[in-house]
Amino acid sequence: MELAVINQQGKDTGRKVTLSDEIFAIEPNDNAIYLDVKQYLANQRQGTHKSKERNEVAGSTKKIKKQKGTGGARAGSLKAPNFRGGGRVFGPRPRDYSFKLNKKVKQLARKSALAYKVIENSLVVLEDLSFDAPKTKSYIAFLNGLSLSDKKTLLVLPEENKNVFLSSRNLPKAKVVTVNDVNTYQLLNADHLVLCEGSVSKLETILSK
């Protein structure tokens, strides 16, 4: 499968890039996508939520009233969960939400996400992008050239480029990552995927291992 390579102004450069059918033209596997996205979102959870239980609440442990003869239920410590200010029963504790996922499943998920972008005609191949200085205006002009200024975009660079990254950082709908860091969630969350020409071969190498 071949796609035309465009420049920063959205014009056809006359060059074409060949995309591997084993990566960009597979039958998408929805279950692999679900598992990979689930793992990504689980890894974002800090798991630091915590409430104090009975043994952690500050307060006296003195028996608050005598056992019998009061006409009410027997009661011991004020730290009991049935009293205001007492500990919580079975409250949340710090935990790790991450889980293991096989490498091949993650690769299949990324391939499936790329295949969906091709099916939806949401994939653009761009000649390698570079800015002289970090300017948000430059990135906005670049998006306007591609008619993607009002869309959620994911730009995949072949290697780290500080000027491009900083230029996009203030734009809530624009995301820039390197080819080594791209994941399934980011691919699906973007309306349009913009692959730099140099990223295509690197991405194919990573996903063919």
Short mmCIF file of N, CA, C and O in Angstrom, two decimals, residues 44-181:
data_model
loop_
_atom_site.label_atom_id
_atom_site.label_comp_id
_atom_site.label_asym_id
_atom_site.label_seq_id
_atom_site.Cartn_x
_atom_site.Cartn_y
_atom_site.Cartn_z
N GLN A 44 -1.96 4.44 34.59
CA GLN A 44 -2.04 5.86 34.91
C GLN A 44 -2.59 6.10 36.32
O GLN A 44 -2.42 7.19 36.88
N ARG A 45 -3.21 5.09 36.89
CA ARG A 45 -3.80 5.25 38.22
C ARG A 45 -2.70 5.23 39.28
O ARG A 45 -1.87 4.32 39.32
N GLN A 46 -2.71 6.22 40.16
CA GLN A 46 -1.68 6.30 41.18
C GLN A 46 -1.90 5.29 42.29
O GLN A 46 -0.95 4.79 42.89
N GLY A 47 -3.15 5.02 42.60
CA GLY A 47 -3.43 4.03 43.65
C GLY A 47 -3.04 4.51 45.03
O GLY A 47 -2.72 3.71 45.91
N THR A 48 -3.03 5.84 45.26
CA THR A 48 -2.60 6.38 46.54
C THR A 48 -3.77 6.69 47.48
O THR A 48 -3.57 7.26 48.54
N HIS A 49 -4.99 6.36 47.07
CA HIS A 49 -6.16 6.64 47.91
C HIS A 49 -6.08 5.83 49.21
O HIS A 49 -5.69 4.67 49.20
N LYS A 50 -6.46 6.47 50.31
CA LYS A 50 -6.33 5.82 51.61
C LYS A 50 -7.30 6.47 52.60
O LYS A 50 -7.46 7.68 52.62
N SER A 51 -7.96 5.64 53.41
CA SER A 51 -8.77 6.16 54.52
C SER A 51 -8.29 5.48 55.80
O SER A 51 -7.76 4.38 55.77
N LYS A 52 -8.51 6.16 56.93
CA LYS A 52 -8.04 5.62 58.20
C LYS A 52 -9.02 4.59 58.75
O LYS A 52 -10.23 4.80 58.74
N GLU A 53 -8.47 3.51 59.20
CA GLU A 53 -9.28 2.48 59.83
C GLU A 53 -9.26 2.67 61.35
O GLU A 53 -8.61 3.58 61.87
N ARG A 54 -9.93 1.81 62.03
CA ARG A 54 -10.14 1.98 63.47
C ARG A 54 -8.82 2.12 64.25
O ARG A 54 -8.71 2.95 65.14
N ASN A 55 -7.83 1.33 63.88
CA ASN A 55 -6.57 1.36 64.63
C ASN A 55 -5.67 2.54 64.27
O ASN A 55 -4.63 2.73 64.87
N GLU A 56 -6.10 3.35 63.26
CA GLU A 56 -5.28 4.48 62.82
C GLU A 56 -5.85 5.84 63.24
O GLU A 56 -5.18 6.86 63.12
N VAL A 57 -7.10 5.87 63.70
CA VAL A 57 -7.72 7.12 64.11
C VAL A 57 -7.18 7.55 65.47
O VAL A 57 -7.05 6.73 66.39
N ALA A 58 -6.88 8.86 65.60
CA ALA A 58 -6.40 9.38 66.88
C ALA A 58 -7.57 9.54 67.83
O ALA A 58 -8.63 10.06 67.46
N GLY A 59 -7.40 9.10 69.08
CA GLY A 59 -8.47 9.22 70.06
C GLY A 59 -8.25 8.27 71.22
O GLY A 59 -7.40 7.37 71.17
N SER A 60 -9.03 8.47 72.25
CA SER A 60 -8.89 7.65 73.44
C SER A 60 -9.46 6.26 73.21
O SER A 60 -10.43 6.08 72.46
N THR A 61 -8.88 5.29 73.88
CA THR A 61 -9.39 3.92 73.81
C THR A 61 -10.19 3.57 75.07
O THR A 61 -10.57 2.42 75.27
N LYS A 62 -10.41 4.59 75.91
CA LYS A 62 -11.16 4.35 77.14
C LYS A 62 -12.61 3.97 76.82
O LYS A 62 -13.22 4.53 75.92
N LYS A 63 -13.12 3.02 77.57
CA LYS A 63 -14.52 2.63 77.37
C LYS A 63 -15.40 3.83 77.72
O LYS A 63 -15.27 4.42 78.79
N ILE A 64 -16.29 4.23 76.80
CA ILE A 64 -17.00 5.50 76.94
C ILE A 64 -18.19 5.44 77.91
O ILE A 64 -18.65 6.47 78.36
N LYS A 65 -18.69 4.26 78.19
CA LYS A 65 -19.78 4.13 79.16
C LYS A 65 -19.79 2.70 79.69
O LYS A 65 -19.15 1.82 79.11
N LYS A 66 -20.50 2.48 80.74
CA LYS A 66 -20.51 1.14 81.31
C LYS A 66 -21.23 0.16 80.39
O LYS A 66 -22.05 0.56 79.55
N GLN A 67 -20.92 -1.09 80.57
CA GLN A 67 -21.41 -2.12 79.67
C GLN A 67 -22.93 -2.30 79.75
O GLN A 67 -23.59 -2.42 78.74
N LYS A 68 -23.46 -2.28 80.98
CA LYS A 68 -24.88 -2.58 81.16
C LYS A 68 -25.59 -1.44 81.89
O LYS A 68 -24.97 -0.59 82.52
N GLY A 69 -26.90 -1.44 81.76
CA GLY A 69 -27.71 -0.53 82.54
C GLY A 69 -27.97 0.82 81.92
O GLY A 69 -28.65 1.66 82.52
N THR A 70 -27.49 1.09 80.74
CA THR A 70 -27.71 2.41 80.12
C THR A 70 -28.96 2.45 79.26
O THR A 70 -29.41 3.53 78.87
N GLY A 71 -29.51 1.31 78.93
CA GLY A 71 -30.68 1.27 78.06
C GLY A 71 -30.33 1.33 76.59
O GLY A 71 -31.22 1.24 75.75
N GLY A 72 -29.05 1.51 76.29
CA GLY A 72 -28.62 1.57 74.90
C GLY A 72 -27.67 0.44 74.57
O GLY A 72 -27.39 -0.42 75.41
N ALA A 73 -27.22 0.44 73.35
CA ALA A 73 -26.29 -0.62 72.94
C ALA A 73 -24.95 -0.45 73.64
O ALA A 73 -24.54 0.67 73.97
N ARG A 74 -24.30 -1.54 73.88
CA ARG A 74 -22.98 -1.47 74.51
C ARG A 74 -21.98 -0.82 73.55
O ARG A 74 -22.09 -0.98 72.33
N ALA A 75 -21.05 -0.10 74.08
CA ALA A 75 -20.07 0.60 73.25
C ALA A 75 -18.72 0.64 73.95
O ALA A 75 -18.64 0.73 75.18
N GLY A 76 -17.68 0.57 73.15
CA GLY A 76 -16.33 0.59 73.70
C GLY A 76 -15.63 1.88 73.33
O GLY A 76 -15.89 2.95 73.89
N SER A 77 -14.78 1.83 72.32
CA SER A 77 -13.95 2.98 71.93
C SER A 77 -14.71 3.95 71.03
O SER A 77 -15.55 3.55 70.23
N LEU A 78 -14.37 5.24 71.17
CA LEU A 78 -14.93 6.26 70.29
C LEU A 78 -14.40 6.12 68.87
O LEU A 78 -14.93 6.74 67.95
N LYS A 79 -13.37 5.34 68.69
CA LYS A 79 -12.78 5.14 67.37
C LYS A 79 -13.53 4.09 66.54
O LYS A 79 -13.17 3.81 65.41
N ALA A 80 -14.58 3.54 67.12
CA ALA A 80 -15.38 2.54 66.40
C ALA A 80 -16.05 3.20 65.19
O ALA A 80 -16.40 4.38 65.23
N PRO A 81 -16.24 2.46 64.12
CA PRO A 81 -16.77 3.05 62.88
C PRO A 81 -18.21 3.56 62.98
O PRO A 81 -18.65 4.33 62.14
N ASN A 82 -18.96 3.14 64.01
CA ASN A 82 -20.34 3.60 64.12
C ASN A 82 -20.45 4.95 64.83
O ASN A 82 -21.55 5.48 64.97
N PHE A 83 -19.33 5.53 65.23
CA PHE A 83 -19.34 6.86 65.84
C PHE A 83 -18.76 7.89 64.87
O PHE A 83 -17.87 7.60 64.08
N ARG A 84 -19.27 9.11 64.97
CA ARG A 84 -18.75 10.22 64.17
C ARG A 84 -17.27 10.43 64.49
O ARG A 84 -16.87 10.50 65.64
N GLY A 85 -16.46 10.48 63.44
CA GLY A 85 -15.02 10.65 63.63
C GLY A 85 -14.28 9.34 63.83
O GLY A 85 -13.06 9.32 64.00
N GLY A 86 -15.02 8.23 63.81
CA GLY A 86 -14.37 6.94 63.98
C GLY A 86 -13.74 6.44 62.69
O GLY A 86 -13.82 7.08 61.64
N GLY A 87 -13.10 5.29 62.76
CA GLY A 87 -12.44 4.73 61.59
C GLY A 87 -13.43 4.19 60.57
O GLY A 87 -14.60 3.95 60.88
N ARG A 88 -12.95 4.00 59.35
CA ARG A 88 -13.81 3.48 58.29
C ARG A 88 -13.62 1.97 58.16
O ARG A 88 -12.50 1.47 58.27
N VAL A 89 -14.71 1.30 57.90
CA VAL A 89 -14.66 -0.16 57.74
C VAL A 89 -14.32 -0.51 56.30
O VAL A 89 -14.97 -0.05 55.37
N PHE A 90 -13.29 -1.32 56.10
CA PHE A 90 -12.89 -1.79 54.77
C PHE A 90 -12.68 -0.62 53.79
O PHE A 90 -13.17 -0.64 52.66
N GLY A 91 -12.02 0.41 54.25
CA GLY A 91 -11.77 1.58 53.41
C GLY A 91 -10.71 1.29 52.35
O GLY A 91 -10.06 0.24 52.35
N PRO A 92 -10.55 2.21 51.39
CA PRO A 92 -9.54 2.00 50.33
C PRO A 92 -8.12 2.04 50.88
O PRO A 92 -7.82 2.77 51.82
N ARG A 93 -7.27 1.22 50.31
CA ARG A 93 -5.86 1.17 50.69
C ARG A 93 -4.99 1.36 49.45
O ARG A 93 -5.43 1.04 48.34
N PRO A 94 -3.78 1.88 49.62
CA PRO A 94 -2.88 2.03 48.47
C PRO A 94 -2.66 0.69 47.76
O PRO A 94 -2.48 -0.34 48.42
N ARG A 95 -2.73 0.72 46.41
CA ARG A 95 -2.56 -0.52 45.67
C ARG A 95 -2.02 -0.22 44.28
O ARG A 95 -2.05 0.92 43.81
N ASP A 96 -1.52 -1.24 43.65
CA ASP A 96 -0.98 -1.14 42.30
C ASP A 96 -1.99 -1.75 41.33
O ASP A 96 -2.31 -2.93 41.43
N TYR A 97 -2.47 -0.95 40.38
CA TYR A 97 -3.50 -1.41 39.44
C TYR A 97 -2.91 -2.04 38.17
O TYR A 97 -3.64 -2.54 37.34
N SER A 98 -1.60 -1.95 38.01
CA SER A 98 -0.99 -2.43 36.77
C SER A 98 -1.10 -3.95 36.66
O SER A 98 -1.20 -4.66 37.67
N PHE A 99 -1.09 -4.44 35.43
CA PHE A 99 -1.09 -5.88 35.20
C PHE A 99 -0.24 -6.19 33.97
O PHE A 99 0.04 -5.31 33.15
N LYS A 100 0.18 -7.42 33.86
CA LYS A 100 1.10 -7.82 32.79
C LYS A 100 0.32 -8.14 31.51
O LYS A 100 -0.77 -8.70 31.56
N LEU A 101 0.93 -7.75 30.40
CA LEU A 101 0.35 -8.06 29.10
C LEU A 101 1.47 -8.51 28.18
O LEU A 101 2.54 -7.89 28.13
N ASN A 102 1.24 -9.59 27.45
CA ASN A 102 2.27 -10.13 26.58
C ASN A 102 2.68 -9.13 25.49
O ASN A 102 1.85 -8.38 24.97
N LYS A 103 3.94 -9.16 25.14
CA LYS A 103 4.48 -8.22 24.15
C LYS A 103 3.77 -8.36 22.80
O LYS A 103 3.47 -7.37 22.14
N LYS A 104 3.47 -9.59 22.40
CA LYS A 104 2.84 -9.81 21.10
C LYS A 104 1.41 -9.27 21.07
O LYS A 104 0.93 -8.83 20.02
N VAL A 105 0.74 -9.31 22.22
CA VAL A 105 -0.62 -8.76 22.28
C VAL A 105 -0.56 -7.24 22.13
O VAL A 105 -1.37 -6.64 21.42
N LYS A 106 0.43 -6.62 22.77
CA LYS A 106 0.58 -5.17 22.67
C LYS A 106 0.94 -4.76 21.24
O LYS A 106 0.46 -3.75 20.73
N GLN A 107 1.78 -5.55 20.59
CA GLN A 107 2.13 -5.26 19.20
C GLN A 107 0.92 -5.39 18.29
O GLN A 107 0.69 -4.56 17.40
N LEU A 108 0.14 -6.45 18.51
CA LEU A 108 -1.07 -6.66 17.72
C LEU A 108 -2.04 -5.50 17.91
O LEU A 108 -2.70 -5.06 16.96
N ALA A 109 -2.13 -4.99 19.14
CA ALA A 109 -3.03 -3.87 19.43
C ALA A 109 -2.60 -2.62 18.67
O ALA A 109 -3.44 -1.92 18.08
N ARG A 110 -1.30 -2.34 18.65
CA ARG A 110 -0.82 -1.16 17.93
C ARG A 110 -1.02 -1.31 16.42
O ARG A 110 -1.40 -0.36 15.73
N LYS A 111 -0.77 -2.51 15.91
CA LYS A 111 -1.01 -2.76 14.48
C LYS A 111 -2.49 -2.56 14.15
O LYS A 111 -2.83 -1.97 13.11
N SER A 112 -3.36 -3.04 15.04
CA SER A 112 -4.80 -2.91 14.81
C SER A 112 -5.23 -1.45 14.82
O SER A 112 -6.05 -1.02 14.01
N ALA A 113 -4.65 -0.67 15.73
CA ALA A 113 -4.98 0.75 15.80
C ALA A 113 -4.52 1.47 14.53
O ALA A 113 -5.23 2.33 14.00
N LEU A 114 -3.35 1.10 14.03
CA LEU A 114 -2.84 1.70 12.78
C LEU A 114 -3.73 1.30 11.60
O LEU A 114 -4.01 2.11 10.72
N ALA A 115 -4.16 0.04 11.61
CA ALA A 115 -5.04 -0.43 10.53
C ALA A 115 -6.36 0.34 10.53
O ALA A 115 -6.90 0.68 9.46
N TYR A 116 -6.88 0.63 11.72
CA TYR A 116 -8.11 1.41 11.80
C TYR A 116 -7.92 2.81 11.23
O TYR A 116 -8.83 3.37 10.58
N LYS A 117 -6.75 3.41 11.46
CA LYS A 117 -6.48 4.75 10.92
C LYS A 117 -6.47 4.73 9.39
O LYS A 117 -6.92 5.67 8.74
N VAL A 118 -5.94 3.64 8.84
CA VAL A 118 -5.93 3.51 7.38
C VAL A 118 -7.35 3.33 6.86
O VAL A 118 -7.76 3.95 5.86
N ILE A 119 -8.12 2.48 7.53
CA ILE A 119 -9.50 2.23 7.12
C ILE A 119 -10.33 3.51 7.16
O ILE A 119 -11.16 3.77 6.29
N GLU A 120 -10.08 4.34 8.18
CA GLU A 120 -10.84 5.58 8.36
C GLU A 120 -10.27 6.75 7.56
O GLU A 120 -10.77 7.88 7.68
N ASN A 121 -9.22 6.49 6.77
CA ASN A 121 -8.55 7.56 6.01
C ASN A 121 -8.08 8.68 6.92
O ASN A 121 -8.18 9.87 6.59
N SER A 122 -7.58 8.31 8.10
CA SER A 122 -7.13 9.29 9.09
C SER A 122 -5.62 9.28 9.26
O SER A 122 -5.10 9.76 10.27
N LEU A 123 -4.92 8.71 8.27
CA LEU A 123 -3.45 8.62 8.34
C LEU A 123 -2.83 9.50 7.27
O LEU A 123 -3.21 9.44 6.10
N VAL A 124 -1.88 10.34 7.70
CA VAL A 124 -1.17 11.24 6.80
C VAL A 124 0.32 11.02 6.96
O VAL A 124 0.82 10.89 8.09
N VAL A 125 1.04 10.94 5.84
CA VAL A 125 2.50 10.82 5.89
C VAL A 125 3.11 12.17 5.52
O VAL A 125 2.82 12.73 4.46
N LEU A 126 3.94 12.68 6.42
CA LEU A 126 4.50 14.02 6.29
C LEU A 126 6.01 13.95 6.12
O LEU A 126 6.66 13.10 6.73
N GLU A 127 6.54 14.82 5.28
CA GLU A 127 8.00 14.91 5.22
C GLU A 127 8.52 15.35 6.59
O GLU A 127 7.81 16.03 7.34
N ASP A 128 9.74 14.98 6.92
CA ASP A 128 10.26 15.23 8.27
C ASP A 128 10.12 16.69 8.66
O ASP A 128 10.46 17.60 7.90
N LEU A 129 9.61 16.91 9.88
CA LEU A 129 9.25 18.24 10.36
C LEU A 129 10.30 18.77 11.32
O LEU A 129 10.83 18.05 12.17
N SER A 130 10.60 20.07 11.18
CA SER A 130 11.55 20.71 12.09
C SER A 130 11.27 22.21 12.13
O SER A 130 10.90 22.82 11.13
N PHE A 131 11.42 22.80 13.33
CA PHE A 131 11.26 24.24 13.51
C PHE A 131 12.58 24.84 13.98
O PHE A 131 13.35 24.20 14.70
N ASP A 132 12.82 26.11 13.58
CA ASP A 132 14.05 26.79 14.00
C ASP A 132 14.01 27.17 15.48
O ASP A 132 15.04 27.25 16.13
N ALA A 133 12.80 27.43 15.98
CA ALA A 133 12.64 27.82 17.37
C ALA A 133 11.28 27.32 17.87
O ALA A 133 10.36 27.10 17.06
N PRO A 134 11.13 27.11 19.16
CA PRO A 134 9.85 26.65 19.70
C PRO A 134 8.81 27.77 19.69
O PRO A 134 8.86 28.68 20.51
N LYS A 135 7.87 27.71 18.75
CA LYS A 135 6.81 28.72 18.65
C LYS A 135 5.47 28.02 18.40
O LYS A 135 5.35 27.25 17.45
N THR A 136 4.50 28.33 19.24
CA THR A 136 3.18 27.74 19.07
C THR A 136 2.56 28.17 17.74
O THR A 136 1.87 27.38 17.09
N LYS A 137 2.85 29.41 17.33
CA LYS A 137 2.32 29.91 16.06
C LYS A 137 2.78 29.04 14.89
O LYS A 137 2.03 28.80 13.93
N SER A 138 4.01 28.56 14.96
CA SER A 138 4.55 27.72 13.89
C SER A 138 3.78 26.41 13.79
O SER A 138 3.48 25.93 12.69
N TYR A 139 3.45 25.84 14.94
CA TYR A 139 2.71 24.57 14.93
C TYR A 139 1.27 24.77 14.48
O TYR A 139 0.72 23.93 13.75
N ILE A 140 0.68 25.89 14.87
CA ILE A 140 -0.68 26.19 14.42
C ILE A 140 -0.71 26.37 12.90
O ILE A 140 -1.63 25.88 12.22
N ALA A 141 0.30 27.06 12.38
CA ALA A 141 0.38 27.25 10.92
C ALA A 141 0.54 25.91 10.22
O ALA A 141 -0.04 25.67 9.15
N PHE A 142 1.31 25.03 10.82
CA PHE A 142 1.51 23.69 10.26
C PHE A 142 0.19 22.92 10.23
O PHE A 142 -0.17 22.29 9.22
N LEU A 143 -0.58 22.98 11.32
CA LEU A 143 -1.88 22.30 11.37
C LEU A 143 -2.87 22.91 10.39
O LEU A 143 -3.67 22.19 9.77
N ASN A 144 -2.83 24.22 10.24
CA ASN A 144 -3.71 24.88 9.28
C ASN A 144 -3.40 24.44 7.85
O ASN A 144 -4.30 24.28 7.02
N GLY A 145 -2.11 24.23 7.56
CA GLY A 145 -1.72 23.76 6.24
C GLY A 145 -2.28 22.39 5.93
O GLY A 145 -2.58 22.07 4.77
N LEU A 146 -2.45 21.57 6.98
CA LEU A 146 -3.00 20.23 6.81
C LEU A 146 -4.51 20.19 7.03
O LEU A 146 -5.12 19.11 6.96
N SER A 147 -5.11 21.36 7.31
CA SER A 147 -6.55 21.47 7.59
C SER A 147 -6.95 20.61 8.78
O SER A 147 -8.00 19.96 8.78
N LEU A 148 -6.09 20.59 9.80
CA LEU A 148 -6.35 19.78 10.98
C LEU A 148 -6.35 20.60 12.27
O LEU A 148 -6.20 20.05 13.35
N SER A 149 -6.52 21.91 12.14
CA SER A 149 -6.41 22.78 13.31
C SER A 149 -7.50 22.51 14.34
O SER A 149 -7.31 22.76 15.54
N ASP A 150 -8.67 22.03 13.90
CA ASP A 150 -9.78 21.79 14.82
C ASP A 150 -9.93 20.31 15.18
O ASP A 150 -10.93 19.91 15.77
N LYS A 151 -8.93 19.50 14.81
CA LYS A 151 -8.98 18.06 15.07
C LYS A 151 -7.95 17.66 16.13
O LYS A 151 -6.95 18.35 16.33
N LYS A 152 -8.22 16.54 16.79
CA LYS A 152 -7.23 15.99 17.70
C LYS A 152 -6.19 15.24 16.87
O LYS A 152 -6.54 14.29 16.15
N THR A 153 -4.95 15.67 16.97
CA THR A 153 -3.90 15.09 16.13
C THR A 153 -2.80 14.46 16.96
O THR A 153 -2.50 14.91 18.08
N LEU A 154 -2.20 13.43 16.39
CA LEU A 154 -1.03 12.79 16.99
C LEU A 154 0.08 12.80 15.95
O LEU A 154 -0.05 12.18 14.89
N LEU A 155 1.15 13.53 16.25
CA LEU A 155 2.30 13.60 15.35
C LEU A 155 3.38 12.66 15.88
O LEU A 155 3.79 12.76 17.04
N VAL A 156 3.83 11.74 15.04
CA VAL A 156 4.84 10.77 15.43
C VAL A 156 6.17 11.14 14.78
O VAL A 156 6.29 11.08 13.55
N LEU A 157 7.15 11.51 15.60
CA LEU A 157 8.47 11.92 15.11
C LEU A 157 9.42 10.72 15.11
O LEU A 157 9.33 9.85 15.98
N PRO A 158 10.37 10.68 14.17
CA PRO A 158 11.34 9.58 14.16
C PRO A 158 12.29 9.62 15.35
O PRO A 158 12.80 8.60 15.80
N GLU A 159 12.55 10.82 15.85
CA GLU A 159 13.42 10.99 17.02
C GLU A 159 13.00 12.27 17.74
O GLU A 159 12.24 13.09 17.21
N GLU A 160 13.52 12.45 18.94
CA GLU A 160 13.10 13.59 19.75
C GLU A 160 13.49 14.92 19.09
O GLU A 160 14.61 15.09 18.63
N ASN A 161 12.54 15.84 19.06
CA ASN A 161 12.77 17.18 18.52
C ASN A 161 12.17 18.18 19.50
O ASN A 161 10.95 18.35 19.57
N LYS A 162 13.02 18.84 20.25
CA LYS A 162 12.57 19.70 21.35
C LYS A 162 11.74 20.87 20.83
O LYS A 162 10.72 21.23 21.43
N ASN A 163 12.13 21.48 19.72
CA ASN A 163 11.40 22.64 19.21
C ASN A 163 9.98 22.29 18.80
O ASN A 163 9.03 23.03 19.06
N VAL A 164 9.82 21.14 18.14
CA VAL A 164 8.49 20.70 17.72
C VAL A 164 7.63 20.36 18.94
O VAL A 164 6.45 20.74 19.02
N PHE A 165 8.22 19.67 19.89
CA PHE A 165 7.47 19.29 21.10
C PHE A 165 7.01 20.52 21.87
O PHE A 165 5.83 20.62 22.26
N LEU A 166 7.90 21.48 22.09
CA LEU A 166 7.53 22.68 22.85
C LEU A 166 6.53 23.54 22.09
O LEU A 166 5.69 24.22 22.70
N SER A 167 6.60 23.51 20.77
CA SER A 167 5.66 24.31 19.97
C SER A 167 4.22 23.79 20.08
O SER A 167 3.27 24.55 19.93
N SER A 168 4.08 22.51 20.35
CA SER A 168 2.74 21.90 20.40
C SER A 168 2.19 21.81 21.82
O SER A 168 1.01 21.50 22.01
N ARG A 169 3.02 22.08 22.81
CA ARG A 169 2.66 21.77 24.19
C ARG A 169 1.45 22.56 24.70
O ARG A 169 0.70 22.08 25.54
N ASN A 170 1.24 23.77 24.20
CA ASN A 170 0.13 24.60 24.67
C ASN A 170 -1.17 24.33 23.92
O ASN A 170 -2.19 24.98 24.21
N LEU A 171 -1.15 23.42 22.98
CA LEU A 171 -2.35 23.12 22.19
C LEU A 171 -3.02 21.86 22.74
O LEU A 171 -2.45 20.77 22.64
N PRO A 172 -4.21 21.99 23.31
CA PRO A 172 -4.84 20.83 23.98
C PRO A 172 -5.18 19.68 23.05
O PRO A 172 -5.26 18.53 23.49
N LYS A 173 -5.39 19.95 21.77
CA LYS A 173 -5.77 18.90 20.83
C LYS A 173 -4.58 18.32 20.07
O LYS A 173 -4.76 17.43 19.24
N ALA A 174 -3.39 18.85 20.33
CA ALA A 174 -2.20 18.38 19.61
C ALA A 174 -1.30 17.58 20.53
O ALA A 174 -1.03 17.98 21.66
N LYS A 175 -0.85 16.44 20.06
CA LYS A 175 0.04 15.57 20.82
C LYS A 175 1.21 15.18 19.94
O LYS A 175 1.04 14.80 18.77
N VAL A 176 2.42 15.27 20.49
CA VAL A 176 3.63 14.91 19.76
C VAL A 176 4.39 13.85 20.54
O VAL A 176 4.65 14.02 21.74
N VAL A 177 4.72 12.73 19.90
CA VAL A 177 5.49 11.66 20.53
C VAL A 177 6.55 11.16 19.55
O VAL A 177 6.46 11.41 18.35
N THR A 178 7.53 10.46 20.08
CA THR A 178 8.51 9.81 19.22
C THR A 178 8.01 8.42 18.86
O THR A 178 7.11 7.88 19.53
N VAL A 179 8.58 7.84 17.84
CA VAL A 179 8.11 6.55 17.35
C VAL A 179 8.29 5.46 18.41
O VAL A 179 7.55 4.48 18.44
N ASN A 180 9.26 5.64 19.32
CA ASN A 180 9.49 4.64 20.37
C ASN A 180 8.46 4.69 21.49
O ASN A 180 8.31 3.74 22.25
N ASP A 181 7.75 5.83 21.61
CA ASP A 181 6.84 6.02 22.73
C ASP A 181 5.37 5.90 22.36
O ASP A 181 4.51 5.95 23.23
#
